[in-house]
Amino acid sequence: MEQNDFRRRVPILDHLPCLRRLRLVSCLLIVSHNPAHAELNIIPPFEVTPEIVAMRGCIEGVAHPSELDLTTEAQLAACDDHVTLAEDRIGAVGIRGLTLYDIGTTDDHRAQAFTDFTEVIEARGDASPSVYANRAFVTFKRKNRLDLSRSELDLALADITRAIEIIEATAARPRPYYFERRAMIYGTLFEKRGDRDYIVRAIADMDHILTLQPDSPRTRWMKAIFVKYLPEG
């Protein structure tokens, strides 16, 4: 059966994020074992391969087929196994980076997430804006923002800006939180360097978000903070 034919029969699959990053067979396995989708009566693959077991452990944090929750250490070990076993190694590296970003608890975890996102960028370039954004985000999880070096801040700013540029170039749905994160980077750069232009840019990003979400109280609150720190001149 062609993937599009299956989607016509099971429309909910169009909205499942797993189809954007995994092969259809893997997505079907995940969906078929999710009680929330029991009414779809989806039949899982006949063969449960070690790759699929590792993938489920990494993404869902469960053991297959027991469905028991894995510890953080076991889930991250499953991610390592998935990288080793996956046909699409770079895709598996990206998934490991996301998992490390989400549940990692140590500096080593965050450093590995940064390395994984870097490997995906080097292999696939502008294929996805999210990988640039994720590398920018994980930079701020690795250290206190004021402890970041000039080069780390510059790279984070370049990454989130590149993510925004890719979205704008492809006319994809805007992601307001990218502009919010960039504004926060601008704010940190202002605190470290004292350049008024960074605050001006942060306010511009807040204004852009308000064109997308005019009723956002969070954005108005953040903009007010930036305006408060806008130096005279």
PDB file of C-alpha atoms in Angstrom:
ATOM      1  CA  MET A   1       0.000   0.000   0.000  1.00  0.00           C
ATOM      2  CA  GLU A   2       1.304   3.449  -0.850  1.00  0.00           C
ATOM      3  CA  GLN A   3       1.777   5.810   2.085  1.00  0.00           C
ATOM      4  CA  ASN A   4      -0.681   8.342   0.643  1.00  0.00           C
ATOM      5  CA  ASP A   5      -3.345   5.640   0.241  1.00  0.00           C
ATOM      6  CA  PHE A   6      -2.927   4.688   3.878  1.00  0.00           C
ATOM      7  CA  ARG A   7      -3.224   8.311   4.947  1.00  0.00           C
ATOM      8  CA  ARG A   8      -6.491   8.665   3.065  1.00  0.00           C
ATOM      9  CA  ARG A   9      -7.857   5.699   5.016  1.00  0.00           C
ATOM     10  CA  VAL A  10      -6.459   6.913   8.343  1.00  0.00           C
ATOM     11  CA  PRO A  11      -6.543  10.745   8.218  1.00  0.00           C
ATOM     12  CA  ILE A  12      -5.215  11.127  11.773  1.00  0.00           C
ATOM     13  CA  LEU A  13      -1.798  10.040  10.521  1.00  0.00           C
ATOM     14  CA  ASP A  14      -1.463  13.353   8.700  1.00  0.00           C
ATOM     15  CA  HIS A  15      -1.219  15.013  12.101  1.00  0.00           C
ATOM     16  CA  LEU A  16       1.229  12.635  13.762  1.00  0.00           C
ATOM     17  CA  PRO A  17       4.705  14.135  14.161  1.00  0.00           C
ATOM     18  CA  CYS A  18       6.355  10.729  13.819  1.00  0.00           C
ATOM     19  CA  LEU A  19       5.580  10.701  10.090  1.00  0.00           C
ATOM     20  CA  ARG A  20       7.741  13.768   9.646  1.00  0.00           C
ATOM     21  CA  ARG A  21      10.863  12.037  10.902  1.00  0.00           C
ATOM     22  CA  LEU A  22      10.385   8.273  10.807  1.00  0.00           C
ATOM     23  CA  ARG A  23       9.615   5.621   8.230  1.00  0.00           C
ATOM     24  CA  LEU A  24       5.935   4.745   7.967  1.00  0.00           C
ATOM     25  CA  VAL A  25       6.432   1.255   9.416  1.00  0.00           C
ATOM     26  CA  SER A  26       7.964   2.710  12.578  1.00  0.00           C
ATOM     27  CA  CYS A  27       5.189   5.260  12.935  1.00  0.00           C
ATOM     28  CA  LEU A  28       2.553   2.550  12.582  1.00  0.00           C
ATOM     29  CA  LEU A  29       4.206   0.566  15.340  1.00  0.00           C
ATOM     30  CA  ILE A  30       4.086   3.549  17.671  1.00  0.00           C
ATOM     31  CA  VAL A  31       0.462   4.351  16.835  1.00  0.00           C
ATOM     32  CA  SER A  32      -0.698   0.750  17.050  1.00  0.00           C
ATOM     33  CA  HIS A  33       0.612   0.461  20.601  1.00  0.00           C
ATOM     34  CA  ASN A  34      -0.931   3.736  21.740  1.00  0.00           C
ATOM     35  CA  PRO A  35      -4.309   3.137  23.458  1.00  0.00           C
ATOM     36  CA  ALA A  36      -5.448   6.598  22.361  1.00  0.00           C
ATOM     37  CA  HIS A  37      -5.528   5.332  18.769  1.00  0.00           C
ATOM     38  CA  ALA A  38      -7.069   1.921  19.470  1.00  0.00           C
ATOM     39  CA  GLU A  39     -10.153   2.750  17.410  1.00  0.00           C
ATOM     40  CA  LEU A  40      -8.013   2.904  14.275  1.00  0.00           C
ATOM     41  CA  ASN A  41      -7.364  -0.852  14.489  1.00  0.00           C
ATOM     42  CA  ILE A  42      -3.894  -0.431  12.998  1.00  0.00           C
ATOM     43  CA  ILE A  43      -1.889  -3.622  12.623  1.00  0.00           C
ATOM     44  CA  PRO A  44       1.759  -3.242  13.668  1.00  0.00           C
ATOM     45  CA  PRO A  45       4.616  -4.556  11.515  1.00  0.00           C
ATOM     46  CA  PHE A  46       5.017  -8.328  11.464  1.00  0.00           C
ATOM     47  CA  GLU A  47       8.657  -8.125  12.482  1.00  0.00           C
ATOM     48  CA  VAL A  48       9.773  -6.095  15.471  1.00  0.00           C
ATOM     49  CA  THR A  49      13.409  -5.434  14.714  1.00  0.00           C
ATOM     50  CA  PRO A  50      16.098  -4.360  17.187  1.00  0.00           C
ATOM     51  CA  GLU A  51      16.054  -0.973  15.450  1.00  0.00           C
ATOM     52  CA  ILE A  52      12.352  -0.528  16.212  1.00  0.00           C
ATOM     53  CA  VAL A  53      12.828  -1.616  19.824  1.00  0.00           C
ATOM     54  CA  ALA A  54      15.648   0.904  20.237  1.00  0.00           C
ATOM     55  CA  MET A  55      13.645   3.613  18.477  1.00  0.00           C
ATOM     56  CA  ARG A  56      10.657   3.136  20.773  1.00  0.00           C
ATOM     57  CA  GLY A  57      12.915   3.184  23.800  1.00  0.00           C
ATOM     58  CA  CYS A  58      14.541   6.412  22.650  1.00  0.00           C
ATOM     59  CA  ILE A  59      11.447   8.309  21.523  1.00  0.00           C
ATOM     60  CA  GLU A  60       8.758   6.994  23.849  1.00  0.00           C
ATOM     61  CA  GLY A  61      10.866   5.950  26.821  1.00  0.00           C
ATOM     62  CA  VAL A  62       9.224   2.527  27.027  1.00  0.00           C
ATOM     63  CA  ALA A  63      10.430  -1.044  26.753  1.00  0.00           C
ATOM     64  CA  HIS A  64       8.988  -3.104  23.927  1.00  0.00           C
ATOM     65  CA  PRO A  65       6.749  -5.065  24.146  1.00  0.00           C
ATOM     66  CA  SER A  66       6.157  -4.714  27.911  1.00  0.00           C
ATOM     67  CA  GLU A  67       5.380  -0.962  27.655  1.00  0.00           C
ATOM     68  CA  LEU A  68       7.133  -0.444  30.992  1.00  0.00           C
ATOM     69  CA  ASP A  69       8.668   2.989  31.450  1.00  0.00           C
ATOM     70  CA  LEU A  70      12.422   3.173  31.077  1.00  0.00           C
ATOM     71  CA  THR A  71      14.685   5.055  33.433  1.00  0.00           C
ATOM     72  CA  THR A  72      16.376   8.133  32.018  1.00  0.00           C
ATOM     73  CA  GLU A  73      19.635   6.220  31.721  1.00  0.00           C
ATOM     74  CA  ALA A  74      17.951   3.329  29.909  1.00  0.00           C
ATOM     75  CA  GLN A  75      16.126   5.681  27.540  1.00  0.00           C
ATOM     76  CA  LEU A  76      19.359   7.433  26.614  1.00  0.00           C
ATOM     77  CA  ALA A  77      21.068   4.067  26.166  1.00  0.00           C
ATOM     78  CA  ALA A  78      18.254   3.137  23.766  1.00  0.00           C
ATOM     79  CA  CYS A  79      19.022   6.322  21.826  1.00  0.00           C
ATOM     80  CA  ASP A  80      22.643   5.219  21.502  1.00  0.00           C
ATOM     81  CA  ASP A  81      21.456   1.823  20.263  1.00  0.00           C
ATOM     82  CA  HIS A  82      19.131   3.502  17.787  1.00  0.00           C
ATOM     83  CA  VAL A  83      22.019   5.522  16.339  1.00  0.00           C
ATOM     84  CA  THR A  84      24.012   2.315  15.914  1.00  0.00           C
ATOM     85  CA  LEU A  85      21.182   0.299  14.360  1.00  0.00           C
ATOM     86  CA  ALA A  86      19.187   2.805  12.313  1.00  0.00           C
ATOM     87  CA  GLU A  87      19.290   2.757   8.532  1.00  0.00           C
ATOM     88  CA  ASP A  88      19.053   6.553   8.646  1.00  0.00           C
ATOM     89  CA  ARG A  89      21.884   7.244  11.065  1.00  0.00           C
ATOM     90  CA  ILE A  90      21.698  11.033  10.786  1.00  0.00           C
ATOM     91  CA  GLY A  91      17.982  10.957  11.516  1.00  0.00           C
ATOM     92  CA  ALA A  92      18.677   8.838  14.590  1.00  0.00           C
ATOM     93  CA  VAL A  93      21.391  11.261  15.704  1.00  0.00           C
ATOM     94  CA  GLY A  94      18.877  14.100  15.479  1.00  0.00           C
ATOM     95  CA  ILE A  95      16.342  12.150  17.535  1.00  0.00           C
ATOM     96  CA  ARG A  96      18.989  11.410  20.166  1.00  0.00           C
ATOM     97  CA  GLY A  97      19.824  15.107  20.316  1.00  0.00           C
ATOM     98  CA  LEU A  98      16.169  15.978  20.892  1.00  0.00           C
ATOM     99  CA  THR A  99      15.847  13.365  23.623  1.00  0.00           C
ATOM    100  CA  LEU A 100      19.008  14.565  25.332  1.00  0.00           C
ATOM    101  CA  TYR A 101      17.695  18.116  25.130  1.00  0.00           C
ATOM    102  CA  ASP A 102      14.352  17.100  26.641  1.00  0.00           C
ATOM    103  CA  ILE A 103      15.419  14.744  29.430  1.00  0.00           C
ATOM    104  CA  GLY A 104      19.188  15.122  29.777  1.00  0.00           C
ATOM    105  CA  THR A 105      20.287  16.073  33.272  1.00  0.00           C
ATOM    106  CA  THR A 106      24.048  16.519  33.058  1.00  0.00           C
ATOM    107  CA  ASP A 107      26.511  18.781  31.301  1.00  0.00           C
ATOM    108  CA  ASP A 108      27.666  15.765  29.291  1.00  0.00           C
ATOM    109  CA  HIS A 109      24.096  15.163  28.096  1.00  0.00           C
ATOM    110  CA  ARG A 110      23.724  18.750  26.933  1.00  0.00           C
ATOM    111  CA  ALA A 111      27.145  18.699  25.296  1.00  0.00           C
ATOM    112  CA  GLN A 112      26.197  15.534  23.397  1.00  0.00           C
ATOM    113  CA  ALA A 113      22.925  17.136  22.274  1.00  0.00           C
ATOM    114  CA  PHE A 114      24.906  20.089  20.918  1.00  0.00           C
ATOM    115  CA  THR A 115      27.262  17.693  19.117  1.00  0.00           C
ATOM    116  CA  ASP A 116      24.329  15.739  17.665  1.00  0.00           C
ATOM    117  CA  PHE A 117      22.609  18.855  16.333  1.00  0.00           C
ATOM    118  CA  THR A 118      25.908  19.990  14.837  1.00  0.00           C
ATOM    119  CA  GLU A 119      26.328  16.659  13.051  1.00  0.00           C
ATOM    120  CA  VAL A 120      22.827  16.912  11.579  1.00  0.00           C
ATOM    121  CA  ILE A 121      23.475  20.475  10.393  1.00  0.00           C
ATOM    122  CA  GLU A 122      26.750  19.464   8.768  1.00  0.00           C
ATOM    123  CA  ALA A 123      25.105  16.491   7.050  1.00  0.00           C
ATOM    124  CA  ARG A 124      21.816  18.052   5.968  1.00  0.00           C
ATOM    125  CA  GLY A 125      22.348  21.791   6.017  1.00  0.00           C
ATOM    126  CA  ASP A 126      19.128  23.732   5.666  1.00  0.00           C
ATOM    127  CA  ALA A 127      16.845  20.702   5.510  1.00  0.00           C
ATOM    128  CA  SER A 128      15.103  21.718   8.732  1.00  0.00           C
ATOM    129  CA  PRO A 129      14.997  25.018  10.615  1.00  0.00           C
ATOM    130  CA  SER A 130      14.335  23.214  13.887  1.00  0.00           C
ATOM    131  CA  VAL A 131      17.819  21.722  14.099  1.00  0.00           C
ATOM    132  CA  TYR A 132      19.351  25.215  14.042  1.00  0.00           C
ATOM    133  CA  ALA A 133      16.852  26.391  16.644  1.00  0.00           C
ATOM    134  CA  ASN A 134      17.503  23.346  18.811  1.00  0.00           C
ATOM    135  CA  ARG A 135      21.250  23.954  18.766  1.00  0.00           C
ATOM    136  CA  ALA A 136      20.629  27.556  19.807  1.00  0.00           C
ATOM    137  CA  PHE A 137      18.288  26.416  22.587  1.00  0.00           C
ATOM    138  CA  VAL A 138      20.643  23.784  23.965  1.00  0.00           C
ATOM    139  CA  THR A 139      23.438  26.355  24.153  1.00  0.00           C
ATOM    140  CA  PHE A 140      21.418  28.146  26.817  1.00  0.00           C
ATOM    141  CA  LYS A 141      20.816  24.908  28.703  1.00  0.00           C
ATOM    142  CA  ARG A 142      24.516  24.120  28.873  1.00  0.00           C
ATOM    143  CA  LYS A 143      25.486  27.179  30.914  1.00  0.00           C
ATOM    144  CA  ASN A 144      24.113  30.143  32.780  1.00  0.00           C
ATOM    145  CA  ARG A 145      23.419  32.651  30.030  1.00  0.00           C
ATOM    146  CA  LEU A 146      25.806  35.243  31.465  1.00  0.00           C
ATOM    147  CA  ASP A 147      28.583  32.635  31.556  1.00  0.00           C
ATOM    148  CA  LEU A 148      28.360  32.035  27.814  1.00  0.00           C
ATOM    149  CA  SER A 149      31.360  33.182  25.821  1.00  0.00           C
ATOM    150  CA  ARG A 150      31.225  35.684  22.978  1.00  0.00           C
ATOM    151  CA  SER A 151      31.604  32.896  20.415  1.00  0.00           C
ATOM    152  CA  GLU A 152      28.856  30.784  22.025  1.00  0.00           C
ATOM    153  CA  LEU A 153      26.431  33.702  22.029  1.00  0.00           C
ATOM    154  CA  ASP A 154      27.310  34.630  18.463  1.00  0.00           C
ATOM    155  CA  LEU A 155      26.724  31.041  17.319  1.00  0.00           C
ATOM    156  CA  ALA A 156      23.391  30.826  19.156  1.00  0.00           C
ATOM    157  CA  LEU A 157      22.296  34.087  17.542  1.00  0.00           C
ATOM    158  CA  ALA A 158      23.408  32.890  14.106  1.00  0.00           C
ATOM    159  CA  ASP A 159      21.571  29.580  14.581  1.00  0.00           C
ATOM    160  CA  ILE A 160      18.223  31.029  15.620  1.00  0.00           C
ATOM    161  CA  THR A 161      18.460  33.667  12.898  1.00  0.00           C
ATOM    162  CA  ARG A 162      19.158  30.964  10.314  1.00  0.00           C
ATOM    163  CA  ALA A 163      16.129  29.015  11.529  1.00  0.00           C
ATOM    164  CA  ILE A 164      13.962  32.112  11.063  1.00  0.00           C
ATOM    165  CA  GLU A 165      15.421  32.755   7.601  1.00  0.00           C
ATOM    166  CA  ILE A 166      14.681  29.200   6.445  1.00  0.00           C
ATOM    167  CA  ILE A 167      11.067  29.475   7.575  1.00  0.00           C
ATOM    168  CA  GLU A 168      10.633  32.829   5.871  1.00  0.00           C
ATOM    169  CA  ALA A 169      12.250  31.574   2.653  1.00  0.00           C
ATOM    170  CA  THR A 170       9.957  28.548   2.470  1.00  0.00           C
ATOM    171  CA  ALA A 171       6.794  30.389   3.516  1.00  0.00           C
ATOM    172  CA  ALA A 172       6.339  27.883   6.335  1.00  0.00           C
ATOM    173  CA  ARG A 173       4.084  28.624   9.284  1.00  0.00           C
ATOM    174  CA  PRO A 174       5.767  31.274  11.470  1.00  0.00           C
ATOM    175  CA  ARG A 175       7.096  30.135  14.834  1.00  0.00           C
ATOM    176  CA  PRO A 176       6.756  33.035  17.278  1.00  0.00           C
ATOM    177  CA  TYR A 177       8.863  31.364  19.946  1.00  0.00           C
ATOM    178  CA  TYR A 178      11.881  31.544  17.618  1.00  0.00           C
ATOM    179  CA  PHE A 179      11.616  35.333  17.701  1.00  0.00           C
ATOM    180  CA  GLU A 180      11.136  35.233  21.469  1.00  0.00           C
ATOM    181  CA  ARG A 181      14.273  33.157  21.910  1.00  0.00           C
ATOM    182  CA  ARG A 182      16.247  35.447  19.628  1.00  0.00           C
ATOM    183  CA  ALA A 183      15.069  38.443  21.636  1.00  0.00           C
ATOM    184  CA  MET A 184      16.357  36.748  24.786  1.00  0.00           C
ATOM    185  CA  ILE A 185      19.728  36.224  23.104  1.00  0.00           C
ATOM    186  CA  TYR A 186      19.771  39.903  22.151  1.00  0.00           C
ATOM    187  CA  GLY A 187      19.009  40.763  25.774  1.00  0.00           C
ATOM    188  CA  THR A 188      21.915  38.647  26.993  1.00  0.00           C
ATOM    189  CA  LEU A 189      24.239  40.237  24.452  1.00  0.00           C
ATOM    190  CA  PHE A 190      23.162  43.668  25.686  1.00  0.00           C
ATOM    191  CA  GLU A 191      23.884  42.698  29.294  1.00  0.00           C
ATOM    192  CA  LYS A 192      27.356  41.477  28.365  1.00  0.00           C
ATOM    193  CA  ARG A 193      28.321  44.127  25.811  1.00  0.00           C
ATOM    194  CA  GLY A 194      26.162  47.154  26.593  1.00  0.00           C
ATOM    195  CA  ASP A 195      25.315  47.822  22.950  1.00  0.00           C
ATOM    196  CA  ARG A 196      21.953  49.623  22.709  1.00  0.00           C
ATOM    197  CA  ASP A 197      21.287  48.112  19.296  1.00  0.00           C
ATOM    198  CA  TYR A 198      20.680  44.686  20.853  1.00  0.00           C
ATOM    199  CA  ILE A 199      17.749  46.029  22.874  1.00  0.00           C
ATOM    200  CA  VAL A 200      16.349  47.730  19.779  1.00  0.00           C
ATOM    201  CA  ARG A 201      16.509  44.399  17.928  1.00  0.00           C
ATOM    202  CA  ALA A 202      14.883  42.557  20.833  1.00  0.00           C
ATOM    203  CA  ILE A 203      11.985  45.014  20.836  1.00  0.00           C
ATOM    204  CA  ALA A 204      11.627  44.578  17.066  1.00  0.00           C
ATOM    205  CA  ASP A 205      11.297  40.818  17.572  1.00  0.00           C
ATOM    206  CA  MET A 206       8.640  41.375  20.233  1.00  0.00           C
ATOM    207  CA  ASP A 207       6.751  43.635  17.831  1.00  0.00           C
ATOM    208  CA  HIS A 208       6.949  40.950  15.160  1.00  0.00           C
ATOM    209  CA  ILE A 209       5.458  38.382  17.534  1.00  0.00           C
ATOM    210  CA  LEU A 210       2.627  40.789  18.300  1.00  0.00           C
ATOM    211  CA  THR A 211       1.772  40.935  14.601  1.00  0.00           C
ATOM    212  CA  LEU A 212       1.308  37.151  14.791  1.00  0.00           C
ATOM    213  CA  GLN A 213      -0.210  36.997  18.274  1.00  0.00           C
ATOM    214  CA  PRO A 214      -1.626  40.449  19.063  1.00  0.00           C
ATOM    215  CA  ASP A 215      -3.309  39.288  22.265  1.00  0.00           C
ATOM    216  CA  SER A 216      -0.254  37.628  23.813  1.00  0.00           C
ATOM    217  CA  PRO A 217       0.160  38.947  27.386  1.00  0.00           C
ATOM    218  CA  ARG A 218       3.541  37.230  27.706  1.00  0.00           C
ATOM    219  CA  THR A 219       4.917  39.063  24.681  1.00  0.00           C
ATOM    220  CA  ARG A 220       3.621  42.424  25.903  1.00  0.00           C
ATOM    221  CA  TRP A 221       5.178  41.768  29.306  1.00  0.00           C
ATOM    222  CA  MET A 222       8.528  40.839  27.756  1.00  0.00           C
ATOM    223  CA  LYS A 223       8.475  43.866  25.484  1.00  0.00           C
ATOM    224  CA  ALA A 224       7.837  46.126  28.473  1.00  0.00           C
ATOM    225  CA  ILE A 225      10.934  44.715  30.172  1.00  0.00           C
ATOM    226  CA  PHE A 226      13.095  45.369  27.122  1.00  0.00           C
ATOM    227  CA  VAL A 227      11.710  48.897  26.781  1.00  0.00           C
ATOM    228  CA  LYS A 228      12.517  49.551  30.434  1.00  0.00           C
ATOM    229  CA  TYR A 229      16.166  48.737  29.803  1.00  0.00           C
ATOM    230  CA  LEU A 230      16.392  50.713  26.580  1.00  0.00           C
ATOM    231  CA  PRO A 231      19.139  53.285  27.177  1.00  0.00           C
ATOM    232  CA  GLU A 232      18.593  56.891  26.277  1.00  0.00           C
ATOM    233  CA  GLY A 233      19.932  58.093  22.971  1.00  0.00           C
TER     234      GLY A 233
END
